[in-house]
Each structure stands twice: as structure tokens, then as C-alpha cells.
């Protein structure tokens, strides 16, 4: 039974709250995207203009509205602010609503269950939300930060000890299957393609994380769906001469799509096979 509040006003307020927090997370994701590849702390120093280094006031940190009010420029040095910032915020807000639809049944289940069920839901929800900064960082820098993946693995294993969810054994098996299969794929690719970087270590740790949190079924569907989507997109880009054969391809965005496919249609996919 899907989660559908009786009042349309409650639906609007709930969706609006989710969208608002999505914008807030999007603002934080911009910090991750900018600082993690540079090895900088995401906490200190406080948000500042990268050009004049002036600390931003609270009014300059309001998602979307600050960018519009300042007309896309720093108040002090008048340097243009990258469109990436409002676009990431808006995309995260919309994406958070999409995840709300995906998680509606789990939310309804948690409302009639125990408080610890919300911990599992939040971890899974926030993990999928983190796909935005992870995908952008991988596209721009060809890395997946260990700060996120290793923390995610630790939290997933810890959450497996909560009742009613995935068990510690299932979590370990899921991590081993996800990371192990991707490692094997990389080794095979290394032999065939004669390349040392056939599969990045960041991708392997990313699948370890997803397998530990969602289980081995999710890991396998993520790998196969991600590979299928990646192959189709790569062929299209090559045909359009937007990419070259042999060029390094960021794999994280395709794995993210594969995981989203499982999150949205996992039951149907597993029942089909």
C-alpha cells in the first residue's frame, strides 16, 4: 500500500519540505564537489568567494535565492558565480522529490513500524542523494572520494545490526559480491584491453558500499544495468564524435543510474528473473 496522506495540503507541505531540504543538501554538495578533489576540509574554512576569499554572509548562502538576488555575481569583487551552483541545488531539490516517490512504500512501512526503521531509510535515501556530487566529481576529476565511500561502507555495516533490515551476513556478502565482481571485471578488462586502469579502485569501493547497504541483488543489478547504460551512451558519443575510443570513461554516473533502476524497479526485475 503506497504512502498517500489523506489531505492534499499535507502532500503539498510534505513535498515542499522535501524539496527545500533537497536545495539545502544541494548547497552542501557544491562544497563537496569543489573541496574534496582538492583535498580540502568540507567544514573549515566557512563558505567564501574563491576569487576574493571573502567569507560569505548567511544571506549569500540561501540556495537558489542568493544567486538570483546577486545576479550571479559576488557582492564584493563582482566575479561571476558558476551556473553549476544553482543548477546543482535545483537538481538536488528535484531529485529528492523523485527519491520520495521511489521510497514511498518504505516510508509507509516505517510509519507503521519501529523508530530504527527510519535509520535504514535515511541511510539509503541519503546514499542515493549523494549520487549527485559523486557523479559530478567523477565526471570532472575521474575520482570517487574515499571520504564518502569508506564512510558509507562503515555506516552500512553498522546499520546491518539493526532489526528488520539487511543482516550483517547479508551486508558482508553484498559488499563482497559487488566489489568482488567489479574487481574481477577490472582484471579481465586489464588483460583484454592491456590497460592498468581498466577499472578504478573508486568504482570498486563504491560497489562495496552499495552492496553492503542494499544487498547483493542490488549490487548485481547495478553492475549489469550500469554497464548496459554505459555501453549505449559510449557508442552514441563515439558515433557523434563526442568521445574517442580508448579514452577513460567515468563509470560512477552509470553505476548510479544502475542503482536507481534497481531502487525503482528492483522487485519487478528480480521477479522477472
mmCIF file of C-alpha atoms in Angstrom:
data_model
loop_
_atom_site.group_PDB
_atom_site.id
_atom_site.type_symbol
_atom_site.label_atom_id
_atom_site.label_comp_id
_atom_site.label_asym_id
_atom_site.label_seq_id
_atom_site.Cartn_x
_atom_site.Cartn_y
_atom_site.Cartn_z
ATOM 1 C CA UNK A 1 0.000 0.000 0.000
ATOM 2 C CA UNK A 2 1.620 3.265 -1.086
ATOM 3 C CA UNK A 3 2.100 6.201 1.271
ATOM 4 C CA UNK A 4 -0.637 8.732 0.386
ATOM 5 C CA UNK A 5 -1.637 11.293 3.046
ATOM 6 C CA UNK A 6 -5.373 11.957 3.136
ATOM 7 C CA UNK A 7 -5.090 15.721 2.743
ATOM 8 C CA UNK A 8 -3.716 17.239 -0.441
ATOM 9 C CA UNK A 9 -2.424 20.120 1.694
ATOM 10 C CA UNK A 10 -0.308 17.683 3.688
ATOM 11 C CA UNK A 11 1.010 16.204 0.449
ATOM 12 C CA UNK A 12 1.989 19.672 -0.756
ATOM 13 C CA UNK A 13 3.635 20.606 2.549
ATOM 14 C CA UNK A 14 5.489 17.310 2.773
ATOM 15 C CA UNK A 15 6.723 17.542 -0.817
ATOM 16 C CA UNK A 16 7.679 21.176 -0.299
ATOM 17 C CA UNK A 17 9.686 20.274 2.799
ATOM 18 C CA UNK A 18 11.494 17.505 0.943
ATOM 19 C CA UNK A 19 12.247 19.881 -1.940
ATOM 20 C CA UNK A 20 13.531 22.563 0.450
ATOM 21 C CA UNK A 21 15.890 20.162 2.203
ATOM 22 C CA UNK A 22 16.970 18.947 -1.225
ATOM 23 C CA UNK A 23 18.040 22.508 -2.038
ATOM 24 C CA UNK A 24 19.946 22.706 1.259
ATOM 25 C CA UNK A 25 21.722 19.427 0.563
ATOM 26 C CA UNK A 26 22.455 20.675 -2.951
ATOM 27 C CA UNK A 27 24.212 23.695 -1.475
ATOM 28 C CA UNK A 28 26.334 21.363 0.663
ATOM 29 C CA UNK A 29 27.009 19.145 -2.345
ATOM 30 C CA UNK A 30 28.546 22.131 -4.111
ATOM 31 C CA UNK A 31 31.025 22.308 -1.238
ATOM 32 C CA UNK A 32 31.835 18.598 -1.636
ATOM 33 C CA UNK A 33 32.272 18.950 -5.398
ATOM 34 C CA UNK A 34 34.648 21.874 -5.033
ATOM 35 C CA UNK A 35 36.686 20.861 -1.981
ATOM 36 C CA UNK A 36 37.011 17.068 -1.889
ATOM 37 C CA UNK A 37 39.010 16.736 -5.157
ATOM 38 C CA UNK A 38 41.357 19.425 -3.808
ATOM 39 C CA UNK A 39 41.870 17.604 -0.524
ATOM 40 C CA UNK A 40 40.313 20.471 1.456
ATOM 41 C CA UNK A 41 38.138 20.253 4.550
ATOM 42 C CA UNK A 42 34.408 20.494 3.882
ATOM 43 C CA UNK A 43 33.893 22.238 7.238
ATOM 44 C CA UNK A 44 36.729 24.766 7.586
ATOM 45 C CA UNK A 45 37.087 27.443 6.428
ATOM 46 C CA UNK A 46 33.497 28.656 6.120
ATOM 47 C CA UNK A 47 31.978 29.280 2.688
ATOM 48 C CA UNK A 48 33.851 32.036 0.894
ATOM 49 C CA UNK A 49 34.309 33.546 -2.541
ATOM 50 C CA UNK A 50 37.023 31.555 -4.367
ATOM 51 C CA UNK A 51 38.227 34.768 -6.047
ATOM 52 C CA UNK A 52 38.466 37.338 -3.240
ATOM 53 C CA UNK A 53 38.308 34.836 -0.315
ATOM 54 C CA UNK A 54 35.690 36.934 1.481
ATOM 55 C CA UNK A 55 33.585 34.957 3.950
ATOM 56 C CA UNK A 56 30.011 34.712 2.757
ATOM 57 C CA UNK A 57 27.212 36.001 4.962
ATOM 58 C CA UNK A 58 24.140 33.905 5.753
ATOM 59 C CA UNK A 59 22.145 35.867 3.167
ATOM 60 C CA UNK A 60 24.615 34.759 0.485
ATOM 61 C CA UNK A 61 24.180 31.100 1.355
ATOM 62 C CA UNK A 62 20.451 30.760 0.669
ATOM 63 C CA UNK A 63 20.047 28.096 -2.043
ATOM 64 C CA UNK A 64 18.939 29.495 -5.425
ATOM 65 C CA UNK A 65 17.654 32.793 -3.984
ATOM 66 C CA UNK A 66 21.110 34.200 -3.205
ATOM 67 C CA UNK A 67 22.299 33.510 -6.744
ATOM 68 C CA UNK A 68 19.234 35.209 -8.233
ATOM 69 C CA UNK A 69 19.368 38.176 -5.850
ATOM 70 C CA UNK A 70 23.074 38.753 -6.521
ATOM 71 C CA UNK A 71 22.505 38.269 -10.262
ATOM 72 C CA UNK A 72 25.109 35.535 -10.354
ATOM 73 C CA UNK A 73 27.968 37.693 -9.052
ATOM 74 C CA UNK A 74 29.974 38.054 -5.858
ATOM 75 C CA UNK A 75 28.763 41.070 -3.853
ATOM 76 C CA UNK A 76 32.336 42.208 -3.194
ATOM 77 C CA UNK A 77 34.523 41.513 -6.235
ATOM 78 C CA UNK A 78 31.691 41.119 -8.780
ATOM 79 C CA UNK A 79 33.202 37.887 -10.102
ATOM 80 C CA UNK A 80 30.649 35.723 -11.882
ATOM 81 C CA UNK A 81 29.411 32.740 -9.912
ATOM 82 C CA UNK A 82 29.407 29.480 -11.861
ATOM 83 C CA UNK A 83 25.987 28.280 -13.002
ATOM 84 C CA UNK A 84 26.964 24.933 -11.547
ATOM 85 C CA UNK A 85 25.980 26.143 -8.067
ATOM 86 C CA UNK A 86 22.296 26.920 -8.656
ATOM 87 C CA UNK A 87 21.945 24.019 -11.105
ATOM 88 C CA UNK A 88 23.255 21.504 -8.546
ATOM 89 C CA UNK A 89 20.919 22.952 -5.906
ATOM 90 C CA UNK A 90 17.883 22.813 -8.182
ATOM 91 C CA UNK A 91 18.768 19.344 -9.478
ATOM 92 C CA UNK A 92 19.131 18.034 -5.917
ATOM 93 C CA UNK A 93 15.769 19.514 -4.948
ATOM 94 C CA UNK A 94 14.002 17.855 -7.879
ATOM 95 C CA UNK A 95 15.953 14.624 -7.423
ATOM 96 C CA UNK A 96 14.937 14.477 -3.755
ATOM 97 C CA UNK A 97 11.285 14.516 -4.855
ATOM 98 C CA UNK A 98 11.982 11.666 -7.276
ATOM 99 C CA UNK A 99 13.535 9.669 -4.440
ATOM 100 C CA UNK A 100 10.462 10.398 -2.344
ATOM 101 C CA UNK A 101 8.371 8.579 -4.951
ATOM 102 C CA UNK A 102 10.824 5.682 -5.032
ATOM 103 C CA UNK A 103 10.825 5.379 -1.238
ATOM 104 C CA UNK A 104 7.084 5.957 -0.691
ATOM 105 C CA UNK A 105 6.355 2.320 0.190
ATOM 106 C CA UNK A 106 9.306 2.135 2.578
ATOM 107 C CA UNK A 107 8.220 5.371 4.243
ATOM 108 C CA UNK A 108 4.737 3.982 4.772
ATOM 109 C CA UNK A 109 6.264 0.797 6.197
ATOM 110 C CA UNK A 110 8.441 2.795 8.599
ATOM 111 C CA UNK A 111 5.471 4.882 9.775
ATOM 112 C CA UNK A 112 3.759 1.731 10.990
ATOM 113 C CA UNK A 113 6.961 0.134 12.259
ATOM 114 C CA UNK A 114 9.717 0.957 14.736
ATOM 115 C CA UNK A 115 11.924 4.002 15.090
ATOM 116 C CA UNK A 116 15.056 2.187 13.898
ATOM 117 C CA UNK A 117 13.415 1.566 10.514
ATOM 118 C CA UNK A 118 13.863 5.278 9.833
ATOM 119 C CA UNK A 119 17.631 4.937 10.242
ATOM 120 C CA UNK A 120 17.821 2.415 7.399
ATOM 121 C CA UNK A 121 15.554 4.537 5.196
ATOM 122 C CA UNK A 122 17.569 7.695 5.839
ATOM 123 C CA UNK A 123 20.855 5.940 5.072
ATOM 124 C CA UNK A 124 19.516 4.536 1.821
ATOM 125 C CA UNK A 125 17.837 7.806 0.856
ATOM 126 C CA UNK A 126 20.917 9.925 1.583
ATOM 127 C CA UNK A 127 23.158 7.413 -0.190
ATOM 128 C CA UNK A 128 21.140 7.797 -3.378
ATOM 129 C CA UNK A 129 21.108 11.572 -2.868
ATOM 130 C CA UNK A 130 24.916 11.553 -2.724
ATOM 131 C CA UNK A 131 24.951 10.207 -6.270
ATOM 132 C CA UNK A 132 24.799 13.809 -7.497
ATOM 133 C CA UNK A 133 28.148 15.023 -6.085
ATOM 134 C CA UNK A 134 29.791 11.639 -6.686
ATOM 135 C CA UNK A 135 28.792 11.606 -10.357
ATOM 136 C CA UNK A 136 29.869 15.221 -10.901
ATOM 137 C CA UNK A 137 33.235 14.689 -9.190
ATOM 138 C CA UNK A 138 33.887 11.554 -11.248
ATOM 139 C CA UNK A 139 32.967 13.328 -14.488
ATOM 140 C CA UNK A 140 35.194 16.312 -13.721
ATOM 141 C CA UNK A 141 38.122 14.655 -11.962
ATOM 142 C CA UNK A 142 37.849 10.886 -12.643
ATOM 143 C CA UNK A 143 37.857 10.075 -8.933
ATOM 144 C CA UNK A 144 35.359 8.876 -6.322
ATOM 145 C CA UNK A 145 36.392 10.335 -2.940
ATOM 146 C CA UNK A 146 37.292 7.779 -0.267
ATOM 147 C CA UNK A 147 35.910 10.169 2.345
ATOM 148 C CA UNK A 148 32.419 9.321 1.094
ATOM 149 C CA UNK A 149 32.704 5.681 0.036
ATOM 150 C CA UNK A 150 34.640 4.409 3.063
ATOM 151 C CA UNK A 151 32.341 6.277 5.459
ATOM 152 C CA UNK A 152 29.381 4.807 3.591
ATOM 153 C CA UNK A 153 30.739 1.263 3.906
ATOM 154 C CA UNK A 154 31.256 1.683 7.657
ATOM 155 C CA UNK A 155 27.750 3.084 8.191
ATOM 156 C CA UNK A 156 26.181 0.356 6.036
ATOM 157 C CA UNK A 157 27.862 -2.404 8.025
ATOM 158 C CA UNK A 158 26.862 -0.745 11.313
ATOM 159 C CA UNK A 159 23.237 -0.359 10.159
ATOM 160 C CA UNK A 160 23.072 -4.065 9.311
ATOM 161 C CA UNK A 161 22.923 -4.821 13.053
ATOM 162 C CA UNK A 162 19.544 -3.061 13.307
ATOM 163 C CA UNK A 163 16.461 -5.333 13.365
ATOM 164 C CA UNK A 164 14.044 -5.773 10.439
ATOM 165 C CA UNK A 165 16.562 -4.973 7.730
ATOM 166 C CA UNK A 166 19.522 -6.490 5.984
ATOM 167 C CA UNK A 167 21.571 -8.726 8.320
ATOM 168 C CA UNK A 168 25.336 -8.364 8.931
ATOM 169 C CA UNK A 169 25.984 -11.531 6.919
ATOM 170 C CA UNK A 170 23.882 -10.250 4.022
ATOM 171 C CA UNK A 171 25.690 -6.922 4.209
ATOM 172 C CA UNK A 172 29.116 -8.567 4.068
ATOM 173 C CA UNK A 173 28.039 -10.874 1.229
ATOM 174 C CA UNK A 174 26.580 -7.919 -0.660
ATOM 175 C CA UNK A 175 29.788 -5.932 -0.303
ATOM 176 C CA UNK A 176 31.930 -8.907 -1.326
ATOM 177 C CA UNK A 177 29.759 -9.677 -4.351
ATOM 178 C CA UNK A 178 29.526 -6.078 -5.530
ATOM 179 C CA UNK A 179 33.148 -5.103 -5.040
ATOM 180 C CA UNK A 180 34.483 -8.548 -5.939
ATOM 181 C CA UNK A 181 32.612 -8.799 -9.219
ATOM 182 C CA UNK A 182 33.685 -5.311 -10.247
ATOM 183 C CA UNK A 183 37.281 -6.138 -9.299
ATOM 184 C CA UNK A 184 37.088 -9.277 -11.441
ATOM 185 C CA UNK A 185 35.653 -7.225 -14.302
ATOM 186 C CA UNK A 186 38.582 -4.840 -13.983
ATOM 187 C CA UNK A 187 41.119 -7.662 -14.048
ATOM 188 C CA UNK A 188 39.528 -9.164 -17.162
ATOM 189 C CA UNK A 189 39.449 -5.734 -18.781
ATOM 190 C CA UNK A 190 43.098 -5.258 -17.896
ATOM 191 C CA UNK A 191 44.032 -8.486 -19.691
ATOM 192 C CA UNK A 192 41.885 -7.771 -22.750
ATOM 193 C CA UNK A 193 42.498 -4.049 -23.114
ATOM 194 C CA UNK A 194 46.112 -4.182 -21.891
ATOM 195 C CA UNK A 195 45.444 -1.197 -19.625
ATOM 196 C CA UNK A 196 46.325 -0.729 -15.967
ATOM 197 C CA UNK A 197 43.278 1.492 -15.349
ATOM 198 C CA UNK A 198 40.582 -0.739 -16.825
ATOM 199 C CA UNK A 199 38.588 -0.372 -13.603
ATOM 200 C CA UNK A 200 39.210 2.280 -10.974
ATOM 201 C CA UNK A 201 39.550 1.480 -7.290
ATOM 202 C CA UNK A 202 36.956 4.133 -6.507
ATOM 203 C CA UNK A 203 34.342 2.265 -8.526
ATOM 204 C CA UNK A 204 35.094 -0.939 -6.615
ATOM 205 C CA UNK A 205 34.722 0.779 -3.232
ATOM 206 C CA UNK A 206 31.526 2.400 -4.476
ATOM 207 C CA UNK A 207 30.046 -1.033 -5.249
ATOM 208 C CA UNK A 208 31.282 -2.350 -1.907
ATOM 209 C CA UNK A 209 29.250 0.412 -0.305
ATOM 210 C CA UNK A 210 26.077 -0.238 -2.304
ATOM 211 C CA UNK A 211 26.326 -3.991 -1.800
ATOM 212 C CA UNK A 212 26.780 -3.576 1.955
ATOM 213 C CA UNK A 213 23.780 -1.256 2.251
ATOM 214 C CA UNK A 214 21.315 -2.721 -0.263
ATOM 215 C CA UNK A 215 22.423 -6.341 -0.629
ATOM 216 C CA UNK A 216 23.996 -8.490 -3.332
ATOM 217 C CA UNK A 217 20.922 -8.366 -5.606
ATOM 218 C CA UNK A 218 21.206 -4.589 -5.774
ATOM 219 C CA UNK A 219 24.940 -4.844 -6.477
ATOM 220 C CA UNK A 220 24.477 -7.223 -9.416
ATOM 221 C CA UNK A 221 21.616 -5.259 -10.974
ATOM 222 C CA UNK A 222 23.630 -2.061 -10.543
ATOM 223 C CA UNK A 223 26.637 -3.540 -12.328
ATOM 224 C CA UNK A 224 24.743 -5.030 -15.268
ATOM 225 C CA UNK A 225 22.355 -2.102 -15.718
ATOM 226 C CA UNK A 226 25.206 0.369 -15.336
ATOM 227 C CA UNK A 227 27.338 -1.463 -17.904
ATOM 228 C CA UNK A 228 24.408 -1.611 -20.336
ATOM 229 C CA UNK A 229 23.635 2.096 -19.999
ATOM 230 C CA UNK A 230 27.323 2.988 -20.189
ATOM 231 C CA UNK A 231 27.823 0.924 -23.342
ATOM 232 C CA UNK A 232 24.843 2.529 -25.090
ATOM 233 C CA UNK A 233 25.881 6.061 -24.132
ATOM 234 C CA UNK A 234 29.509 5.443 -25.100
ATOM 235 C CA UNK A 235 28.537 4.094 -28.535
ATOM 236 C CA UNK A 236 26.282 7.096 -29.128
ATOM 237 C CA UNK A 237 29.031 9.533 -28.097
ATOM 238 C CA UNK A 238 31.549 7.795 -30.356
ATOM 239 C CA UNK A 239 29.139 7.876 -33.298
ATOM 240 C CA UNK A 240 28.526 11.565 -32.669
ATOM 241 C CA UNK A 241 32.296 12.048 -32.419
ATOM 242 C CA UNK A 242 31.909 13.411 -28.886
ATOM 243 C CA UNK A 243 34.216 10.763 -27.445
ATOM 244 C CA UNK A 244 37.234 8.785 -28.576
ATOM 245 C CA UNK A 245 37.893 5.062 -28.407
ATOM 246 C CA UNK A 246 40.288 4.189 -25.597
ATOM 247 C CA UNK A 247 39.547 7.360 -23.644
ATOM 248 C CA UNK A 248 38.952 6.982 -19.896
ATOM 249 C CA UNK A 249 35.233 6.974 -19.155
ATOM 250 C CA UNK A 250 33.901 7.933 -15.705
ATOM 251 C CA UNK A 251 31.952 4.851 -14.650
ATOM 252 C CA UNK A 252 30.335 6.163 -11.452
ATOM 253 C CA UNK A 253 27.477 8.016 -13.225
ATOM 254 C CA UNK A 254 26.443 4.779 -14.985
ATOM 255 C CA UNK A 255 26.623 2.810 -11.745
ATOM 256 C CA UNK A 256 24.417 5.478 -10.174
ATOM 257 C CA UNK A 257 21.863 5.024 -12.946
ATOM 258 C CA UNK A 258 22.050 1.255 -12.495
ATOM 259 C CA UNK A 259 21.390 1.570 -8.758
ATOM 260 C CA UNK A 260 18.456 3.920 -9.380
ATOM 261 C CA UNK A 261 16.994 1.366 -11.780
ATOM 262 C CA UNK A 262 17.171 -1.220 -9.015
ATOM 263 C CA UNK A 263 15.730 1.173 -6.418
ATOM 264 C CA UNK A 264 12.768 1.968 -8.646
ATOM 265 C CA UNK A 265 12.148 -1.420 -10.297
ATOM 266 C CA UNK A 266 14.114 -3.905 -8.196
ATOM 267 C CA UNK A 267 11.137 -6.055 -7.229
ATOM 268 C CA UNK A 268 9.955 -6.329 -10.832
ATOM 269 C CA UNK A 269 13.466 -7.130 -12.106
ATOM 270 C CA UNK A 270 14.091 -9.839 -9.513
ATOM 271 C CA UNK A 271 10.659 -11.418 -10.003
ATOM 272 C CA UNK A 272 11.230 -11.474 -13.778
ATOM 273 C CA UNK A 273 14.462 -13.419 -13.428
#
